[in-house]
Short mmCIF file of C-alpha atoms and ligand atoms in Angstrom, two decimals:
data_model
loop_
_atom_site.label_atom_id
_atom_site.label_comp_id
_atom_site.label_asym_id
_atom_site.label_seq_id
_atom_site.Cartn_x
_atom_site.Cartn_y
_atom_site.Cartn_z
CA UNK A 27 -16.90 -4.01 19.31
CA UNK A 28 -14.65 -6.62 18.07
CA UNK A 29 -11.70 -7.98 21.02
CA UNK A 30 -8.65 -8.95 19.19
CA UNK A 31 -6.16 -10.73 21.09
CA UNK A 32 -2.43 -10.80 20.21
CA UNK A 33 -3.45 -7.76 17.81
CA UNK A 34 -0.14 -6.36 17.90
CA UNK A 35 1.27 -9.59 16.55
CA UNK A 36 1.98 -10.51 12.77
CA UNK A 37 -1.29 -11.83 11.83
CA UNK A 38 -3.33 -10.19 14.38
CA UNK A 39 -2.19 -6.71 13.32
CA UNK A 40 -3.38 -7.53 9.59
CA UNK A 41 -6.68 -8.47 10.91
CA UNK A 42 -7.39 -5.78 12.93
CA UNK A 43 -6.34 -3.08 10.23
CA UNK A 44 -8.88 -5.14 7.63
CA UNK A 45 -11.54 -4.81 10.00
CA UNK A 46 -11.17 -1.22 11.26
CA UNK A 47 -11.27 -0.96 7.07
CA UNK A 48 -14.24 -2.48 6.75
CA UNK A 49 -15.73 -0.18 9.67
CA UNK A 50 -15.37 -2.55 12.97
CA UNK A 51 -14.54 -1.22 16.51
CA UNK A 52 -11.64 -2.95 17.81
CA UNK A 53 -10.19 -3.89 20.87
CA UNK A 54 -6.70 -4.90 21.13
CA UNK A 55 -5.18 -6.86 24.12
CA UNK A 56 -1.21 -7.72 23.78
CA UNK A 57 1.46 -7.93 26.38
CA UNK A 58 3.63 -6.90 23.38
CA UNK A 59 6.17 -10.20 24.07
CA UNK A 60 6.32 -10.57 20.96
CA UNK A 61 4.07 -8.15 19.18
CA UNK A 62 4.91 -4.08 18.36
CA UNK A 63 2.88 -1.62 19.37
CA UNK A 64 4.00 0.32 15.68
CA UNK A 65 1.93 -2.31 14.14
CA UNK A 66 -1.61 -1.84 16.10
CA UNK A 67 -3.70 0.13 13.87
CA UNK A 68 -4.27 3.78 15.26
CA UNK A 69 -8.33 3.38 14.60
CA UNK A 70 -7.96 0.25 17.49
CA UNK A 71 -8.11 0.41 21.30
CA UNK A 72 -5.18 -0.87 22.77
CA UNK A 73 -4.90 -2.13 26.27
CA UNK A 74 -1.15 -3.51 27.09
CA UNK A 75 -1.74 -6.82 28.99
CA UNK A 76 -2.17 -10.39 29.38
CA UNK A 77 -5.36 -12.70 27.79
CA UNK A 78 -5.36 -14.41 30.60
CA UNK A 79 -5.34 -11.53 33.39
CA UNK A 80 -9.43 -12.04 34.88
CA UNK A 81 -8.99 -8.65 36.07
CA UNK A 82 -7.91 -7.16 32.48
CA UNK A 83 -10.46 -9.19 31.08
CA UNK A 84 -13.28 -8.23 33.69
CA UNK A 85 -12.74 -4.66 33.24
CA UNK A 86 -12.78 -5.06 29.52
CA UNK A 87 -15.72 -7.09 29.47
CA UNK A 88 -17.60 -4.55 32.07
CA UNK A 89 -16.78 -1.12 29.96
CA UNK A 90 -16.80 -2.25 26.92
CA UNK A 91 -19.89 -4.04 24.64
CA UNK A 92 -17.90 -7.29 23.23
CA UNK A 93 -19.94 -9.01 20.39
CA UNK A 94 -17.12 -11.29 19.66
CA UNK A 95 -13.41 -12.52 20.32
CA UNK A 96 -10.39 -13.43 17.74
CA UNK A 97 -7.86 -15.26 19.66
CA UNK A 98 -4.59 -14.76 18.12
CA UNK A 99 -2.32 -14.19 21.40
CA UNK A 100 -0.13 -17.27 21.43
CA UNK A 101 3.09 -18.94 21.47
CA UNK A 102 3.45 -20.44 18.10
CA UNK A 103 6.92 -21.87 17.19
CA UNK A 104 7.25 -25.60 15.97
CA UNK A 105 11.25 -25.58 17.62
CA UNK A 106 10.61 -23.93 20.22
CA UNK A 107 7.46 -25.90 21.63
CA UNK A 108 9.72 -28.89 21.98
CA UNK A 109 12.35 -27.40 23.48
CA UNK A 110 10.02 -25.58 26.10
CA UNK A 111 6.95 -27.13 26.29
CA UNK A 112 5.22 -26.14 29.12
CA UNK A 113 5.20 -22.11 28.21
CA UNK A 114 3.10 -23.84 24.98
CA UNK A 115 0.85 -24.98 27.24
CA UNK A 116 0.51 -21.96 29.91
CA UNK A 117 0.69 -19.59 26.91
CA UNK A 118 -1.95 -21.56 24.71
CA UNK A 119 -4.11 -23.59 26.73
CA UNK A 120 -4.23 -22.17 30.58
CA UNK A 121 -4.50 -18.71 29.23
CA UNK A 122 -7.14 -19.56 26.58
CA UNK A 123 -9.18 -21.43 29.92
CA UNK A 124 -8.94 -18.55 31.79
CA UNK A 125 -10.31 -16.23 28.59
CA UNK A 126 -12.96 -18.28 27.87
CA UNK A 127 -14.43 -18.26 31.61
CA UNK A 128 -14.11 -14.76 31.39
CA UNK A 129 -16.25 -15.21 27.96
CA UNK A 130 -18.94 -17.39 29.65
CA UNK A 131 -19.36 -15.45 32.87
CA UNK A 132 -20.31 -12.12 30.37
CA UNK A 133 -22.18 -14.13 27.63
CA UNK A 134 -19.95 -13.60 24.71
CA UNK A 135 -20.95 -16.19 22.57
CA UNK A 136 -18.70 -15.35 19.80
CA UNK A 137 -15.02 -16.96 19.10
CA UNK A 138 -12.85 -16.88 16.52
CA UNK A 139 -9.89 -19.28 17.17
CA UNK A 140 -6.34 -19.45 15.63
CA UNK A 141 -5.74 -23.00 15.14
CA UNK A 142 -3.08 -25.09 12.92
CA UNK A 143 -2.19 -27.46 10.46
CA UNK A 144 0.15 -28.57 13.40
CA UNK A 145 -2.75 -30.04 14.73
CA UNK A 146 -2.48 -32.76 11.90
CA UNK A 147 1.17 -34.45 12.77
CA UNK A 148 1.74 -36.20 9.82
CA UNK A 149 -1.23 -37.25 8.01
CA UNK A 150 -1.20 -40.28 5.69
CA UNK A 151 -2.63 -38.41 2.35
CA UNK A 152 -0.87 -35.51 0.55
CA UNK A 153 -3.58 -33.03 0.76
CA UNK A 154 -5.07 -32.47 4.30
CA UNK A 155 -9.09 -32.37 5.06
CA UNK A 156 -10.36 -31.40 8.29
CA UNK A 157 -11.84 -34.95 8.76
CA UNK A 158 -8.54 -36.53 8.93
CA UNK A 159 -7.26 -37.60 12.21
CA UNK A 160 -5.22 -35.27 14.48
CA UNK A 161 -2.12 -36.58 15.73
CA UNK A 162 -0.12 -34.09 16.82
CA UNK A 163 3.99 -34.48 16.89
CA UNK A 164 4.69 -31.06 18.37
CA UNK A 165 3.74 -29.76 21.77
CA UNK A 166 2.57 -26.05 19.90
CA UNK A 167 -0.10 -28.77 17.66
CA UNK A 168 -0.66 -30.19 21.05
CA UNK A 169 -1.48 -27.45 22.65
CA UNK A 170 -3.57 -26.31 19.89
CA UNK A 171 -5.70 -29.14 19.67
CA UNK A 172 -6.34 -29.31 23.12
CA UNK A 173 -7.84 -25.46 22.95
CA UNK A 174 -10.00 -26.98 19.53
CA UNK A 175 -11.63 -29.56 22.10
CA UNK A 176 -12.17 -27.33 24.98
CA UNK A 177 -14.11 -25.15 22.64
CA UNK A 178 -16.17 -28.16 21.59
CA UNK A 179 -17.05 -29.49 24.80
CA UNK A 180 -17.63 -25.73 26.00
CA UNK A 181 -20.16 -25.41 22.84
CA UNK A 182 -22.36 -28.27 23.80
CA UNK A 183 -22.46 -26.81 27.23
CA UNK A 184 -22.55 -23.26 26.72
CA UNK A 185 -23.72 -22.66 23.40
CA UNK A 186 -20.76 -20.86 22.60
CA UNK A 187 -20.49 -20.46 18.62
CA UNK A 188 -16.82 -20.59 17.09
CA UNK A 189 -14.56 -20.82 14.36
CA UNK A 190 -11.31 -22.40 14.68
CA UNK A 191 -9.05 -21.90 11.78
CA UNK A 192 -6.77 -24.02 10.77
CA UNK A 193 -3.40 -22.22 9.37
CA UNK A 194 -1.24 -23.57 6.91
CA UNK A 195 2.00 -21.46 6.65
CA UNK A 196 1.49 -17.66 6.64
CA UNK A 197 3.96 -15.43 4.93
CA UNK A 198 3.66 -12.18 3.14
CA UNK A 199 2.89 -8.71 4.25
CA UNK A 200 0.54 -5.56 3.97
CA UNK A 201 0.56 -4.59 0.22
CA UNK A 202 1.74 -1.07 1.82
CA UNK A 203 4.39 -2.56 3.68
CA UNK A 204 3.57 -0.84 6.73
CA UNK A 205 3.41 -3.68 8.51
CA UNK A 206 5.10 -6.82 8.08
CA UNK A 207 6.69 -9.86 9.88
CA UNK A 208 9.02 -9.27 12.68
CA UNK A 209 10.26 -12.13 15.21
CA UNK A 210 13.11 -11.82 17.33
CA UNK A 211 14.62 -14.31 16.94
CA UNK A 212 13.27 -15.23 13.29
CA UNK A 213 13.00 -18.78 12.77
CA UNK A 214 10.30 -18.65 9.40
CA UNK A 215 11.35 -19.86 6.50
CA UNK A 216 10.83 -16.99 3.81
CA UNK A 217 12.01 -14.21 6.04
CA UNK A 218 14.94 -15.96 6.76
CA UNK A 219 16.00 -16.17 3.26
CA UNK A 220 14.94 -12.93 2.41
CA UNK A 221 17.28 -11.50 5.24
CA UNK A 222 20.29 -13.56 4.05
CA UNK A 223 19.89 -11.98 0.67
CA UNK A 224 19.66 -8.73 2.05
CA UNK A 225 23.11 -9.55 3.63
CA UNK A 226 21.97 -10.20 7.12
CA UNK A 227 23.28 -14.02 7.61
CA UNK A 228 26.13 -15.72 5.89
CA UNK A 229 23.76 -18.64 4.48
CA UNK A 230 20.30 -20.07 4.82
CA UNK A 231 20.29 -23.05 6.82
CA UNK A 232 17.93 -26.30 5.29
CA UNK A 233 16.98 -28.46 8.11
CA UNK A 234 16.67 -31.75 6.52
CA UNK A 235 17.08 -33.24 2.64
CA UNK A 236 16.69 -36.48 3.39
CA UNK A 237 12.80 -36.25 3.70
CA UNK A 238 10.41 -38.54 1.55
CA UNK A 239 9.83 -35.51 -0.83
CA UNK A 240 10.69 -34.93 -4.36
CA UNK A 241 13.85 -32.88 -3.36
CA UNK A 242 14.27 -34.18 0.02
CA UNK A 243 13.32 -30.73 1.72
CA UNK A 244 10.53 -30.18 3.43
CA UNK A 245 6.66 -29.33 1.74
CA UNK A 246 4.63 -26.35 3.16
CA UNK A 247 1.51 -24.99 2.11
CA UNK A 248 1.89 -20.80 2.46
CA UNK A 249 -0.96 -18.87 2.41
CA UNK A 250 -1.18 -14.65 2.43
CA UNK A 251 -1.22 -12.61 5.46
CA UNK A 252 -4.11 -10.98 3.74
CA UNK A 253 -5.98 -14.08 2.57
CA UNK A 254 -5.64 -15.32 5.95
CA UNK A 255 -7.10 -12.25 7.45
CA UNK A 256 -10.08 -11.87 4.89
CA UNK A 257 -10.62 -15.92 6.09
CA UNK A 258 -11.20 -14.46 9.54
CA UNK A 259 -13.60 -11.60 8.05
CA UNK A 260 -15.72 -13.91 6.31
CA UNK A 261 -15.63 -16.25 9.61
CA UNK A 262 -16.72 -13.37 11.73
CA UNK A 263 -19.47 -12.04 9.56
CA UNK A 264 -20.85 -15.64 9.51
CA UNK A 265 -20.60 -16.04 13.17
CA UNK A 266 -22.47 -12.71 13.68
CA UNK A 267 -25.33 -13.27 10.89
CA UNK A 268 -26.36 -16.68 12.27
CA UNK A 269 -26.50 -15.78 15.58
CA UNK A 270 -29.51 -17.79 16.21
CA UNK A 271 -27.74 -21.13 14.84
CA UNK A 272 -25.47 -23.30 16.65
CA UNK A 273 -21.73 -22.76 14.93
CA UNK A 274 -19.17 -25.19 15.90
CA UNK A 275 -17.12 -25.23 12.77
CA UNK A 276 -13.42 -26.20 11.82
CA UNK A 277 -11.60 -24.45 8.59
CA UNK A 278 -8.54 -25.24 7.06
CA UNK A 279 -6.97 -22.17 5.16
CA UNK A 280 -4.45 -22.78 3.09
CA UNK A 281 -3.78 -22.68 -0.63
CA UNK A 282 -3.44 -26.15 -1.43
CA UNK A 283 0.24 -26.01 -3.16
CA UNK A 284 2.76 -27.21 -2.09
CA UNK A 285 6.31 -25.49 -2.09
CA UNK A 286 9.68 -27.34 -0.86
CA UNK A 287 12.43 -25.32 1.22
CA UNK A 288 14.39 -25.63 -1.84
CA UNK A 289 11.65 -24.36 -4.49
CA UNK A 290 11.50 -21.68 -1.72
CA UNK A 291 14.78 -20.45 -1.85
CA UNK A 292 15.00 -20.42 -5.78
CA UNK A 293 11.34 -18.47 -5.63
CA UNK A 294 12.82 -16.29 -3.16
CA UNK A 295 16.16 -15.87 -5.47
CA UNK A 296 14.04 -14.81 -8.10
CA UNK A 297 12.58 -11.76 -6.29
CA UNK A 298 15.15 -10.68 -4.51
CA UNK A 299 17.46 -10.87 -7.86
CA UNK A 300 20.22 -12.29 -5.52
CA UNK A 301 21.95 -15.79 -4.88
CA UNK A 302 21.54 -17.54 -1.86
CA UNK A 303 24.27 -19.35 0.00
CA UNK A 304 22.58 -22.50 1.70
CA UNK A 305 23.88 -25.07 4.15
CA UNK A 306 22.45 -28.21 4.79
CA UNK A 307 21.51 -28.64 8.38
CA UNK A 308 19.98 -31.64 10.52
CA UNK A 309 16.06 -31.95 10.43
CA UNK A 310 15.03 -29.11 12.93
CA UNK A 311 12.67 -31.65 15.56
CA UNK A 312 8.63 -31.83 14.95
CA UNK A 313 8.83 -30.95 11.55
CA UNK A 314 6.49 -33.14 9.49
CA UNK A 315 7.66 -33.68 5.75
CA UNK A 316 4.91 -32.35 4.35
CA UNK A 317 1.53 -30.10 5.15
CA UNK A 318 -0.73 -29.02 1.80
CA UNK A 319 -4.13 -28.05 2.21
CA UNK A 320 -7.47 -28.69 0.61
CA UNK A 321 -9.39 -25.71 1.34
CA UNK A 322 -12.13 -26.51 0.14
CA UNK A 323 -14.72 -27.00 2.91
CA UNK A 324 -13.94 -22.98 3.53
CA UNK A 325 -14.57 -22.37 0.07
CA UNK A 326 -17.64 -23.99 -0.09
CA UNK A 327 -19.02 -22.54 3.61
CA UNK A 328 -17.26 -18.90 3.30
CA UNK A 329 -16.95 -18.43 0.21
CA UNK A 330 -13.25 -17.59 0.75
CA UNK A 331 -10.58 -17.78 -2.03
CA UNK A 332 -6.99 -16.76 -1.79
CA UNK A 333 -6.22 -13.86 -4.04
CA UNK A 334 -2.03 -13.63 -3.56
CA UNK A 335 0.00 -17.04 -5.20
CA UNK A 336 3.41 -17.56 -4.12
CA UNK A 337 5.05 -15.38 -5.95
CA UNK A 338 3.22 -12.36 -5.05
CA UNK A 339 3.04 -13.20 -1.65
CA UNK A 340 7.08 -13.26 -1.48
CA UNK A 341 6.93 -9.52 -3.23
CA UNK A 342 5.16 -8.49 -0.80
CA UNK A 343 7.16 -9.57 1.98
CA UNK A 344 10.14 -8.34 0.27
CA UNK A 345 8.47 -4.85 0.11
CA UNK A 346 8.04 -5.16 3.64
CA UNK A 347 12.01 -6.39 4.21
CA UNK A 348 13.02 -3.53 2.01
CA UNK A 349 10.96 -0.91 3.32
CA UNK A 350 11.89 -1.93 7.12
CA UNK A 351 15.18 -3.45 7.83
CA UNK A 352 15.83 -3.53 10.59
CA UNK A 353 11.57 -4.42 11.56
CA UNK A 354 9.70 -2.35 13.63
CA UNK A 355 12.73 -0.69 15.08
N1 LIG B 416 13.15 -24.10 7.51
C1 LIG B 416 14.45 -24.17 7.03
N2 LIG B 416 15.31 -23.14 7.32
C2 LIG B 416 14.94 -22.07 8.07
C3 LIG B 416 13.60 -22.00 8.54
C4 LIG B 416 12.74 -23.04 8.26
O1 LIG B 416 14.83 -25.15 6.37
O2 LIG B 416 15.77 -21.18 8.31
C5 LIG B 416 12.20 -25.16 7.17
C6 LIG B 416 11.54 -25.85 8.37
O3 LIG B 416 12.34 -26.89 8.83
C7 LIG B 416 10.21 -26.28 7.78
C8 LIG B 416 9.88 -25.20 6.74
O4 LIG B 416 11.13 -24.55 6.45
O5 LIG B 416 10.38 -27.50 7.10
C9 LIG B 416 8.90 -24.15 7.25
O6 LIG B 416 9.34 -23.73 8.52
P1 LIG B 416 8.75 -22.47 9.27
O7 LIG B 416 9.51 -22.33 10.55
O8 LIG B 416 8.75 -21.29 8.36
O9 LIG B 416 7.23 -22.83 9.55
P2 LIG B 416 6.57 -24.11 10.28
O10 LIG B 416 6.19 -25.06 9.18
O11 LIG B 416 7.55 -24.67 11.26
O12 LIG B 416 5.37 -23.53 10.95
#
């Protein structure tokens, strides 16, 4: 059985759906905070509480035969990590220490680890390898990073075997649109346009055109929900096949282009068949200029390839917008 943690949250949902498809067991643990309980798949077991409960954890560990973890549950807003800092690191770091004692004391030896290209701060080359230096500006890529050397220091001495992926910027939804993105508040970029074209805002705000960037607005590399989950497949199957190997290994996943605010909004336009009203805002704080991936070490290693460009990964989270209005509720 596979434990999913935060699998009632936007990418931890998609997961666990893809691998109940492909004929896992699944666990779910979320204290629903932030994730719906509309969006666990009904194959999953779901337990309502926190990662970092040892009493949860021990009686999940004791009932149930764990071959290996994905850690999604986490606090993972850019703004909101420098505003309140320390619930990034209770919410990322203390509870991830208390999950991975839990791990060691019942010899789980697999982990799969959300990580981010927050990690990076703001690297000095356009397209981001995992050997470049992290320098985080934000306390959530703080945080982050400090769970990424934990887990190395705890693989030397435990000979625990993980995956830590680094995200670029997921968007997108389910090709049903069953399930879908839905933060309260919303602060992401593509589902806040899409919502002010569906008539839910007056404008979309642009924090910053006064970047270093060809238009002045910000660069992000997006990446499907999907592709992003079938990343986390291909790391688990790995993990599980070469059991017998150490595996200490760090992934970015992105799809190496790069797309402004302002190319977003136009995309988005497109789509949506509507005009956006946009208002130029201050740069929102810890937002580096520009993140793009290469991807290629996870080609190479994985095998993986994204399947959705940008295009079709806005369609899909227009579906999703469409089809559910109002979210979850
Ligand atoms: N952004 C924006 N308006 C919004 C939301 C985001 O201009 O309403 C910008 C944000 O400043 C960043 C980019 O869009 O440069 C992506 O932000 P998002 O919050 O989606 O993801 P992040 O990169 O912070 O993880």
């Amino acid at each position: 059985m596979i434990l999913v943690t935060g699998g009632a949250g936007y990418i931890g949902s998609h997961v666990v759906r893809d691998l109940a498809d492909r004929g896992y067991s699944v666990l779910v643990i979320d204290n629903l905070t932030t994730g719906h309980i509309e969006a666990v798949d009904k194959r999953a077991i779901f337990i309502q509480g926190d990662v970092g409960d040892p009493k949860l954890l021990e009686r999940i560990f004791k009932t149930y035969s764990i071959q290996a973890v994905m850690h999604f549950a986490a606090s993972c807003l850019v703004g909101e990590s420098v505003v309140n800092p320390l619930k990034y690191y209770q919410n990322n770091v203390v509870e991830t220490v208390r999950l991975l004692q839990k791990m060691n004391e019942y010899h789980i030896k697999h982990f799969i680890f959300s990580s981010t290209c927050a990690t990076y701060g703001i690297p000095n080359q356009s397209t981001i390898h995992e050997k470049l230096p992290t320098n985080p500006i934000n306390p959530y890529g703080k945080s982050k990073l400090m769970v990424e050397t934990m887990l190395n220091s705890n693989s030397d001495s435990d000979d625990l075997n993980y995956i830590a992926l680094r995200y670029f910027n997921v968007a997108g939804a389910y090709h049903s649109g069953e399930i879908g993105e839905d933060h309260d508040p919303e602060t992401h970029l593509i589902p806040n346009i899409l919502r002010h074209l569906q008539g839910k805002s007056p404008y979309i705000e642009i924090f910053g055109d006064d970047y270093a960037t060809p238009d002045g607005t910000c660069i992000r590399d997006y990446i499907h929900v999907t592709d992003l989950s079938a990343g986390h497949i291909l790391a688990l199957e790995y993990l599980l096949k070469n059991q017998g190997q150490k595996t200490a290994e760090i992934f970015n996943l992105g799809n190496e282009r790069g797309v402004s605010v302002l190319e977003m909004i136009n995309l988005c336009e497109q789509v949506a068949g509507a005009k956006a009203n946009v208002k130029i805002q201050p740069r929102r704080k810890g937002d580096p200029p520009q993140l793009v991936a290469s991807s290629q070490k996870i080609r190479g290693v994985l095998g993986w390839a994204p399947r959705y460009d940008i295009k079709s990964t806005i369609e899909t989270a227009w579906n999703w917008h469409q089809k559910h209005p109002n979210g979850y509720n």
